[in-house]
Structures are given as structure tokens and as C-alpha cells.
Short mmCIF file of C-alpha atoms in Angstrom, two decimals:
data_model
loop_
_atom_site.label_atom_id
_atom_site.label_comp_id
_atom_site.label_asym_id
_atom_site.label_seq_id
_atom_site.Cartn_x
_atom_site.Cartn_y
_atom_site.Cartn_z
CA MET A 1 18.99 -21.67 14.04
CA SER A 2 18.54 -25.01 12.27
CA SER A 3 21.08 -26.26 9.77
CA LEU A 4 18.35 -26.22 7.10
CA HIS A 5 17.67 -22.52 7.73
CA LYS A 6 21.41 -21.74 7.63
CA SER A 7 21.60 -23.59 4.33
CA ARG A 8 18.72 -21.53 2.90
CA ILE A 9 20.41 -18.29 3.96
CA ALA A 10 23.62 -19.46 2.25
CA ASP A 11 21.66 -20.26 -0.94
CA PHE A 12 20.26 -16.72 -1.05
CA GLN A 13 23.65 -15.18 -0.34
CA ASP A 14 25.21 -17.19 -3.17
CA VAL A 15 22.61 -15.93 -5.67
CA LEU A 16 22.79 -12.32 -4.48
CA LYS A 17 26.57 -12.00 -4.60
CA GLU A 18 26.80 -12.85 -8.31
CA PRO A 19 27.64 -9.88 -10.62
CA THR A 20 24.38 -10.61 -12.48
CA ILE A 21 21.53 -11.99 -10.37
CA ALA A 22 19.97 -15.18 -11.76
CA LEU A 23 16.34 -14.07 -11.57
CA GLU A 24 14.75 -17.49 -12.04
CA LYS A 25 16.90 -18.96 -9.28
CA LEU A 26 16.04 -16.05 -6.98
CA ARG A 27 12.33 -16.51 -7.72
CA GLU A 28 12.52 -20.20 -7.03
CA LEU A 29 14.20 -19.61 -3.66
CA SER A 30 11.93 -16.69 -2.71
CA PHE A 31 8.76 -18.62 -3.53
CA SER A 32 9.39 -20.86 -0.50
CA GLY A 33 9.93 -17.88 1.81
CA ILE A 34 12.78 -15.40 2.21
CA PRO A 35 14.82 -15.34 5.44
CA CYS A 36 14.73 -11.96 7.20
CA GLU A 37 18.30 -12.30 8.50
CA GLY A 38 20.87 -9.88 7.12
CA GLY A 39 18.26 -7.84 5.25
CA LEU A 40 17.79 -10.62 2.69
CA ARG A 41 14.05 -10.09 2.32
CA CYS A 42 14.42 -6.34 1.80
CA LEU A 43 16.98 -6.87 -0.94
CA CYS A 44 15.05 -9.66 -2.65
CA TRP A 45 11.81 -7.66 -2.70
CA LYS A 46 13.60 -4.71 -4.31
CA ILE A 47 14.85 -7.01 -7.08
CA LEU A 48 11.56 -8.90 -7.49
CA LEU A 49 9.64 -5.60 -7.71
CA ASN A 50 12.01 -4.32 -10.43
CA TYR A 51 13.43 -1.51 -8.31
CA LEU A 52 16.96 -2.90 -8.43
CA PRO A 53 18.31 -4.24 -11.75
CA LEU A 54 19.92 -7.66 -12.04
CA GLU A 55 23.41 -6.13 -12.57
CA ARG A 56 24.86 -5.45 -9.13
CA ALA A 57 27.41 -2.95 -10.44
CA SER A 58 24.66 -0.43 -11.25
CA TRP A 59 22.91 -0.58 -7.85
CA THR A 60 24.82 2.29 -6.21
CA SER A 61 24.23 4.79 -9.00
CA ILE A 62 20.57 3.82 -9.50
CA LEU A 63 19.78 4.04 -5.79
CA ALA A 64 21.46 7.46 -5.53
CA LYS A 65 19.53 8.72 -8.57
CA GLN A 66 16.14 7.42 -7.37
CA ARG A 67 16.58 8.70 -3.83
CA GLU A 68 17.52 12.14 -5.13
CA LEU A 69 14.47 12.06 -7.40
CA TYR A 70 12.29 11.33 -4.37
CA SER A 71 13.82 14.30 -2.52
CA GLN A 72 12.91 16.41 -5.53
CA PHE A 73 9.27 15.17 -5.27
CA LEU A 74 9.26 16.22 -1.60
CA ARG A 75 10.54 19.69 -2.47
CA GLU A 76 8.08 20.20 -5.33
CA MET A 77 4.93 18.68 -3.83
CA ILE A 78 5.18 19.27 -0.09
CA ILE A 79 7.74 21.97 0.64
CA GLN A 80 6.99 24.47 -2.17
CA PRO A 81 3.17 24.51 -1.79
CA GLY A 82 3.74 24.62 1.97
CA ILE A 83 5.95 27.70 1.76
CA ALA A 84 3.42 29.52 -0.42
CA LYS A 85 0.63 28.66 2.02
CA ALA A 86 2.67 29.66 5.09
CA ASN A 87 3.06 33.17 3.64
CA MET A 88 -0.70 33.63 3.37
CA GLY A 89 -1.33 35.42 6.63
CA VAL A 90 1.82 37.52 6.38
CA SER A 91 1.95 38.64 2.79
CA ARG A 92 -0.70 39.64 0.28
CA GLU A 93 1.51 38.50 -2.61
CA ASP A 94 -0.24 35.14 -2.90
CA VAL A 95 -3.70 36.67 -3.20
CA THR A 96 -3.93 38.29 -6.62
CA PHE A 97 -6.84 39.13 -8.88
CA GLU A 98 -5.86 36.21 -11.13
CA ASP A 99 -5.51 33.59 -8.39
CA HIS A 100 -7.25 33.74 -5.02
CA PRO A 101 -9.03 31.20 -2.76
CA LEU A 102 -12.45 31.82 -4.36
CA ASN A 103 -11.19 31.65 -7.94
CA PRO A 104 -13.64 29.42 -9.92
CA ASN A 105 -10.96 28.48 -12.48
CA PRO A 106 -10.38 24.68 -12.11
CA ASP A 107 -6.68 25.21 -12.96
CA SER A 108 -6.25 27.72 -10.14
CA ARG A 109 -3.37 26.97 -7.79
CA TRP A 110 -5.79 27.40 -4.88
CA ASN A 111 -8.26 24.97 -6.42
CA THR A 112 -5.48 22.42 -6.71
CA TYR A 113 -4.57 23.06 -3.08
CA PHE A 114 -8.14 22.46 -1.88
CA ARG A 115 -8.51 19.32 -4.02
CA ASP A 116 -5.22 17.99 -2.65
CA ASN A 117 -6.49 18.58 0.88
CA GLU A 118 -9.53 16.38 0.22
CA VAL A 119 -7.23 13.55 -0.88
CA LEU A 120 -4.88 14.21 2.05
CA LEU A 121 -7.69 13.97 4.62
CA GLN A 122 -8.73 10.57 3.26
CA ILE A 123 -5.13 9.31 3.31
CA ASP A 124 -4.64 10.67 6.83
CA LYS A 125 -7.74 8.91 8.15
CA ASP A 126 -6.59 5.58 6.68
CA VAL A 127 -2.90 5.63 7.61
CA ARG A 128 -3.52 6.58 11.24
CA ARG A 129 -5.28 3.24 11.76
CA LEU A 130 -2.76 1.14 9.81
CA CYS A 131 -2.06 -2.25 11.46
CA PRO A 132 -3.74 -1.34 14.78
CA ASP A 133 -2.67 -4.67 16.32
CA ILE A 134 0.98 -3.56 16.38
CA SER A 135 2.49 -0.32 17.72
CA PHE A 136 5.10 0.08 14.96
CA PHE A 137 3.28 2.68 12.86
CA GLN A 138 2.55 4.88 15.90
CA ARG A 139 6.20 4.90 17.00
CA ALA A 140 8.74 7.52 15.96
CA THR A 141 11.02 6.67 13.06
CA GLU A 142 14.77 6.58 13.69
CA TYR A 143 15.32 8.51 10.47
CA PRO A 144 12.88 11.45 10.33
CA CYS A 145 12.91 13.29 7.01
CA LEU A 146 15.28 16.21 7.61
CA LEU A 147 14.07 18.01 4.50
CA ILE A 148 10.62 18.20 6.07
CA LEU A 149 11.49 18.53 9.76
CA ASP A 150 14.32 21.07 9.58
CA PRO A 151 13.56 23.47 12.49
CA GLN A 152 14.42 26.40 10.20
CA ASN A 153 11.47 25.51 7.98
CA GLU A 154 8.28 27.44 8.57
CA PHE A 155 6.30 25.92 5.74
CA GLU A 156 3.12 23.94 6.19
CA THR A 157 3.90 20.24 6.56
CA LEU A 158 1.30 17.57 5.77
CA ARG A 159 0.60 17.19 9.49
CA LYS A 160 -0.07 20.95 9.78
CA ARG A 161 -2.18 20.88 6.63
CA VAL A 162 -4.39 18.16 8.06
CA GLU A 163 -4.71 19.95 11.41
CA GLN A 164 -5.52 23.29 9.78
CA THR A 165 -7.96 21.79 7.27
CA THR A 166 -9.71 19.84 10.05
CA LEU A 167 -9.91 22.79 12.42
CA LYS A 168 -11.03 25.45 9.94
CA SER A 169 -14.30 27.05 10.95
CA GLN A 170 -15.31 27.42 7.32
CA THR A 171 -14.62 25.55 4.13
CA VAL A 172 -14.91 26.72 0.56
CA ALA A 173 -17.22 24.76 -1.72
CA ARG A 174 -18.74 25.45 -5.12
CA ASN A 175 -22.19 24.40 -6.21
CA ARG A 176 -23.09 23.10 -9.67
CA SER A 177 -23.88 26.56 -11.04
CA GLY A 178 -20.31 27.64 -10.29
CA VAL A 179 -21.23 29.88 -7.35
CA THR A 180 -18.83 29.67 -4.43
CA ASN A 181 -20.41 28.85 -1.06
CA MET A 182 -18.98 29.21 2.41
CA SER A 183 -20.14 26.40 4.68
CA SER A 184 -19.18 24.96 8.05
CA PRO A 185 -17.64 21.50 7.91
CA GLN A 186 -19.38 18.57 9.55
CA LYS A 187 -18.00 17.94 13.02
CA ASN A 188 -17.40 14.25 12.40
CA SER A 189 -15.84 14.58 8.95
CA ALA A 190 -12.27 13.98 10.19
CA PRO A 191 -10.70 11.98 13.00
CA SER A 192 -10.21 13.76 16.27
CA MET A 193 -6.64 14.86 16.78
CA ASN A 194 -6.98 13.89 20.45
CA GLU A 195 -7.21 10.21 19.53
CA TYR A 196 -3.50 10.02 18.71
CA VAL A 197 -0.32 10.81 20.55
CA VAL A 198 1.33 13.80 18.90
CA LEU A 199 5.09 13.40 18.79
CA PRO A 200 7.33 16.35 19.74
CA ASN A 201 8.74 18.68 17.09
CA GLY A 202 11.58 17.11 15.14
CA CYS A 203 10.01 13.62 15.37
CA GLU A 204 7.57 11.87 13.10
CA ALA A 205 5.70 8.60 13.38
CA HIS A 206 6.02 5.84 10.79
CA TRP A 207 2.39 6.42 9.73
CA GLU A 208 3.35 9.99 8.76
CA VAL A 209 6.00 8.59 6.42
CA VAL A 210 3.40 6.31 4.83
CA GLU A 211 1.08 9.32 4.49
CA ARG A 212 3.77 11.23 2.59
CA ILE A 213 4.42 8.29 0.25
CA LEU A 214 0.71 7.99 -0.59
CA PHE A 215 0.24 11.74 -1.02
CA ILE A 216 3.13 11.99 -3.47
CA TYR A 217 1.86 8.91 -5.33
CA ALA A 218 -1.59 10.53 -5.62
CA LYS A 219 -0.07 13.78 -6.94
CA LEU A 220 2.04 11.95 -9.53
CA ASN A 221 -0.82 9.66 -10.62
CA PRO A 222 -3.88 11.92 -10.89
CA GLY A 223 -5.70 9.34 -13.04
CA ILE A 224 -6.02 7.03 -10.04
CA ALA A 225 -4.93 9.39 -7.20
CA TYR A 226 -5.63 7.70 -3.86
CA VAL A 227 -8.12 4.88 -3.34
CA GLN A 228 -8.92 3.50 0.09
CA GLY A 229 -6.94 0.30 0.59
CA MET A 230 -3.70 1.53 -0.95
CA ASN A 231 -2.51 2.17 2.61
CA GLU A 232 -2.77 -1.59 3.22
CA ILE A 233 -0.43 -2.19 0.26
CA VAL A 234 2.17 0.37 1.34
CA GLY A 235 2.10 -0.75 4.99
CA PRO A 236 3.84 -4.16 4.70
CA LEU A 237 6.35 -2.80 2.15
CA TYR A 238 7.34 0.11 4.36
CA TYR A 239 7.43 -2.03 7.52
CA THR A 240 9.78 -4.50 5.81
CA PHE A 241 12.17 -1.80 4.58
CA ALA A 242 12.00 0.30 7.77
CA THR A 243 12.99 -2.70 9.91
CA ASP A 244 15.93 -3.70 7.70
CA PRO A 245 18.84 -4.66 10.00
CA ASN A 246 21.19 -2.81 7.65
CA SER A 247 21.02 0.86 8.74
CA GLU A 248 22.29 2.12 5.37
CA TRP A 249 19.19 0.63 3.72
CA LYS A 250 16.83 1.44 6.60
CA GLU A 251 17.72 5.14 6.40
CA HIS A 252 16.26 5.27 2.88
CA ALA A 253 13.16 3.18 3.59
CA GLU A 254 10.80 5.99 2.56
CA ALA A 255 12.21 6.55 -0.94
CA ASP A 256 12.73 2.83 -1.57
CA THR A 257 9.18 2.05 -0.44
CA PHE A 258 7.78 4.76 -2.71
CA PHE A 259 9.40 3.31 -5.84
CA CYS A 260 8.62 -0.32 -4.95
CA PHE A 261 5.00 0.67 -4.22
CA THR A 262 4.81 2.53 -7.54
CA ASN A 263 6.12 -0.53 -9.39
CA LEU A 264 3.73 -2.83 -7.54
CA MET A 265 0.79 -0.51 -8.25
CA ALA A 266 1.71 -0.52 -11.95
CA GLU A 267 0.88 -4.23 -11.87
CA ILE A 268 -2.25 -4.17 -9.68
CA ARG A 269 -3.65 -0.65 -10.23
CA ASP A 270 -6.46 -1.95 -12.47
CA ASN A 271 -7.97 -3.49 -9.31
CA PHE A 272 -8.45 0.03 -7.96
CA ILE A 273 -9.95 1.61 -11.09
CA LYS A 274 -13.73 1.31 -10.97
CA SER A 275 -14.22 1.97 -14.68
CA LEU A 276 -12.17 -1.17 -15.46
CA ASP A 277 -14.08 -3.45 -13.07
CA ASP A 278 -15.85 -5.38 -15.82
CA SER A 279 -12.97 -5.44 -18.31
CA GLN A 280 -10.66 -8.42 -18.71
CA CYS A 281 -8.03 -6.74 -16.57
CA GLY A 282 -10.48 -5.55 -13.90
CA ILE A 283 -11.28 -6.92 -10.46
CA THR A 284 -14.64 -8.48 -11.44
CA TYR A 285 -12.92 -10.72 -13.98
CA LYS A 286 -10.35 -11.81 -11.38
CA MET A 287 -13.02 -12.58 -8.79
CA GLU A 288 -14.89 -14.72 -11.31
CA LYS A 289 -11.60 -16.45 -12.11
CA VAL A 290 -11.37 -17.53 -8.45
CA TYR A 291 -14.79 -19.19 -8.81
CA SER A 292 -14.01 -20.79 -12.18
CA THR A 293 -10.78 -22.21 -10.69
CA LEU A 294 -12.76 -23.51 -7.71
CA LYS A 295 -15.25 -25.12 -10.10
CA ASP A 296 -12.35 -27.02 -11.74
CA LYS A 297 -10.81 -28.08 -8.42
CA ASP A 298 -13.87 -28.72 -6.22
CA VAL A 299 -17.17 -28.62 -8.07
CA GLU A 300 -19.19 -29.67 -4.99
CA LEU A 301 -17.99 -26.68 -2.99
CA TYR A 302 -18.47 -24.38 -5.98
CA LEU A 303 -22.10 -25.49 -6.38
CA LYS A 304 -22.75 -25.05 -2.65
CA LEU A 305 -21.58 -21.43 -2.75
CA GLN A 306 -23.60 -20.83 -5.92
CA GLU A 307 -26.68 -22.37 -4.33
CA GLN A 308 -26.36 -20.03 -1.32
CA ASN A 309 -25.85 -17.10 -3.69
CA ILE A 310 -22.50 -16.29 -2.06
CA LYS A 311 -20.91 -14.12 -4.72
CA PRO A 312 -17.12 -13.69 -4.89
CA GLN A 313 -17.65 -9.92 -4.47
CA PHE A 314 -18.64 -10.60 -0.85
CA PHE A 315 -15.12 -11.70 0.14
CA ALA A 316 -12.73 -12.10 -2.82
CA PHE A 317 -12.80 -8.38 -3.67
CA ARG A 318 -10.88 -7.60 -0.47
CA TRP A 319 -8.68 -10.71 -0.73
CA LEU A 320 -7.52 -9.84 -4.26
CA THR A 321 -7.39 -6.05 -4.10
CA LEU A 322 -5.39 -5.90 -0.88
CA LEU A 323 -3.23 -8.97 -1.61
CA LEU A 324 -4.62 -10.68 1.52
CA SER A 325 -3.14 -7.99 3.77
CA GLN A 326 -6.37 -7.81 5.80
CA GLU A 327 -6.86 -11.55 6.25
CA PHE A 328 -3.69 -12.42 8.17
CA VAL A 329 -1.38 -10.82 10.73
CA LEU A 330 1.48 -8.74 9.33
CA PRO A 331 4.32 -11.34 9.59
CA ASP A 332 2.12 -13.86 7.73
CA VAL A 333 1.16 -11.29 5.08
CA ILE A 334 4.87 -10.67 4.49
CA ARG A 335 5.45 -14.42 4.09
CA ILE A 336 2.59 -14.66 1.56
CA TRP A 337 4.04 -11.72 -0.36
CA ASP A 338 7.38 -13.56 -0.68
CA SER A 339 5.54 -16.09 -2.86
CA LEU A 340 3.39 -13.51 -4.68
CA PHE A 341 6.36 -11.33 -5.64
CA ALA A 342 8.31 -14.43 -6.75
CA ASP A 343 5.46 -15.53 -9.04
CA SER A 344 6.75 -15.15 -12.60
CA SER A 345 3.20 -14.92 -13.99
CA ARG A 346 2.53 -12.12 -11.54
CA PHE A 347 -0.40 -12.72 -9.22
CA ASP A 348 -1.85 -15.75 -10.98
CA PHE A 349 -0.67 -17.52 -7.84
CA LEU A 350 -2.85 -15.16 -5.78
CA LEU A 351 -5.95 -16.64 -7.47
CA LEU A 352 -4.77 -20.11 -6.43
CA VAL A 353 -4.14 -18.95 -2.85
CA CYS A 354 -7.73 -17.63 -2.69
CA CYS A 355 -9.01 -20.92 -4.09
CA ALA A 356 -6.90 -22.87 -1.58
CA MET A 357 -8.37 -20.79 1.26
CA LEU A 358 -11.86 -21.91 0.19
CA ILE A 359 -10.94 -25.57 -0.19
CA LEU A 360 -9.20 -25.70 3.22
CA ILE A 361 -12.48 -24.82 4.96
CA ARG A 362 -14.69 -26.83 2.57
CA GLU A 363 -16.22 -29.04 5.30
CA GLN A 364 -17.34 -26.03 7.31
CA LEU A 365 -18.66 -24.31 4.18
CA LEU A 366 -20.56 -27.41 3.05
CA GLU A 367 -22.22 -27.69 6.46
CA GLY A 368 -22.86 -23.97 7.04
CA ASP A 369 -25.82 -21.82 6.05
CA PHE A 370 -25.44 -18.42 4.33
CA THR A 371 -24.84 -16.48 7.56
CA VAL A 372 -22.28 -18.93 8.97
CA ASN A 373 -20.43 -19.12 5.65
CA MET A 374 -20.31 -15.35 5.19
CA ARG A 375 -18.80 -15.05 8.66
CA LEU A 376 -16.19 -17.68 7.78
CA LEU A 377 -15.24 -15.93 4.54
CA GLN A 378 -15.09 -12.43 5.97
CA ASP A 379 -13.16 -13.50 9.06
CA TYR A 380 -11.03 -16.32 7.70
CA PRO A 381 -10.45 -18.97 10.44
CA ILE A 382 -7.15 -20.60 9.38
CA THR A 383 -4.06 -18.82 10.71
CA ASP A 384 -1.39 -21.20 9.37
CA VAL A 385 -0.29 -19.51 6.15
CA CYS A 386 2.17 -22.30 5.36
CA GLN A 387 -0.80 -24.65 5.11
CA VAL A 388 -2.57 -22.21 2.78
CA LEU A 389 0.50 -21.73 0.56
CA GLN A 390 1.18 -25.47 0.44
CA LYS A 391 -2.39 -26.12 -0.73
CA ALA A 392 -2.10 -23.36 -3.36
CA LYS A 393 1.13 -24.93 -4.62
CA GLU A 394 -0.62 -28.31 -4.90
CA LEU A 395 -3.35 -26.67 -6.98
CA GLN A 396 -0.69 -25.04 -9.17
CA ASP A 397 1.14 -28.33 -9.70
CA SER A 398 -2.10 -30.13 -10.63
CA GLN A 399 -2.89 -27.72 -13.47
#
């Protein structure tokens, strides 16, 4: 380890041991990258994402309270509905005249169950293929959720729900006139269970933890629920917390990830809400901001892209919405997020990073035709994120 790196670690440790964390100092340090040694990154992210307050003395009580709250969410949204559903074949108590599987009432408990299953199937499909270039998410977690995996439990877990929903010979659907139809599901509507290694009872893969986080988020936020791509936001957060060298923190990676993800989504959720696309807080406005920034910094390149009718929607939508998590390998995404989370004006720096990415390949873009340039933008060629961040910082300093 270089003396410079040791010095940086010491700088972080000095800031983090103060009774009240100096937020501006922490942001300044984090902007240049957070060391992963000693769980520093995990701790800094929790502070930068407003999960941990600046007063160290309150950390223990707040963490205990939040983690217990998450356990309560598990009991209310996974265990309780699961118990009710597990009784179905054994007891007729669940099937009453007022509430039964064919009940057309939109507030019916069964209707809610079927709607939740639609969301769950989409989440399941996305989280199973999370970060396919690394094996982490397919591996078993060291800290399986005992609330869920207790061998005494006979309730329907999310994994069982997905399997049963996928394998059902018939599904219940209602047409526009309110009549209930019974129809066979399409064979290719869900991923084949044979594609994935099923872990033995009592174990769960990391992707199953991410699935639970997203399902609970969708239940608690019905206005946005689950939108494809949210899995790419949870993934790096959970990976960072679940690989914390401090086992006391690692054990609670699921709950901590849930609250940090919720706080992060509070800041970027407008990107996922289609009805806000054209508003000043929507994704269209932000994509156009990338182009207007480019016009200020490199008008020749801007005009070239305009001339070829390469709209920012063709590439910047994914860059901005997923915080570049699809453009770089996971360790580099995590490094970029150090700077994004440290940005006091919250994701303005992301616009500059996108602009820097364009400027760094300007020669290729100026020479390329539409097809070549679209390939460059949708499969970004530069892998050195330090170069990208350095260029973005230059753009920031020149404003």
C-alpha cells in the first residue's frame, strides 16, 4: 500500500471519528474516491445517502430502530400474506363469500395478491440476471434471513411464490367488462427455473435478497412500484454493503441497503416516472441538459451529433437513469458513485460526467457516421473511469 493511500485512509478515519461528522470535509474526501479498507466506503455511503446522521452518538439507536422496522416490513409484506396463502389448500377459511380468488372488487385481498405477483415476476426476471459478469449475486449469502428461512415456517416465500405463479396451469384475468376469465399463461412469459442453480433449503442467493428489497420497496411505494432498471441501482449498493469487511455491518446489509436505496430513489425517482418525463424534474429535461452542456463545452461535437440526428434519448436515457451502472464494470461503477454521492448539488455532476464521456471520444464521433457513432455511444469504449471523472471535474471547474 502506498504512503499516499495510507494517508488518505487516515484522513477519512480522522473525519469519521469526530463526535459530529464534518459533512463538507467528508464530501470533499469522498469525491476523489473512498478507500474500501476497513469498511470506509460502506460507512461513508450511509452518511452521504442520509441513512446515518452526522452525530455519531445516535448511530446505534437509529440503526437498531431502522433494522427492526425492516423486520416489521418482512413480517407484514412477505410472511403474513405467505401464511394466509399457505393455508389455502388446507383450510376453507380464506375463501369466503366476501373475498375469494374471483372477487371482482379491486380492493380484494386476492386481487392485491395477484397484482403483487405480476410485480414480483418482473422483479424476479431482472434480479436473476444482475451483474452476469460476476458470480457474486448467484452465490449464497453468509447471513440468510432467519425470519424468512426458519425451517419451522411453512408460509409461501417469494421464491415459492414465483415458482408457483410460473408453474400454474391457469391464471385468473379479468376483461374490460369486468368478467373473470380463466386462461393458460404463455409458456415463455417467465424465465425457466432450470436456468439457475437452486440453493438447498436454509440458503438463499444474494439476488434473492435484492428481490426482497425491491418487492418491499414496490409495496411501500405503490405510486411508482417497480420499474425495470431499479435492480441496477440496488445491485451496487447491496454488493458494497454485503462485502463490508466488518461482519457486524455485513450482517445487516439487507436492511441498510433497503433504506439507502429508498433515500437514493427519493432523489432520482422522477427519472422512473413516465408522466414526469417532460417536466423540469423529468428525464427528458436532464437529457437535454447534457446536450446544452455539450453545446457550451464543445459546439463542434454538439453540431455533429445534431446533424446526424443522434438524440440524447438514444444513449443518455440509460446513462442518467441507471447512474452509469450499465456502462462500466461494477468496481468502476462503485468508484463513480463515490463522486456522485459526494456531489453537494446532487447529480449535477452526473450531467458533467455524461458530457465528459462524449468529449473524450470526440475524434471518433466526428469521424464516424450514424451507425458507427450509435455503436460507440451504446457500448462506450473508454474503460478508464479515472480519466472520465478527471475530465468531468475539469468541466465543472471551468463553469
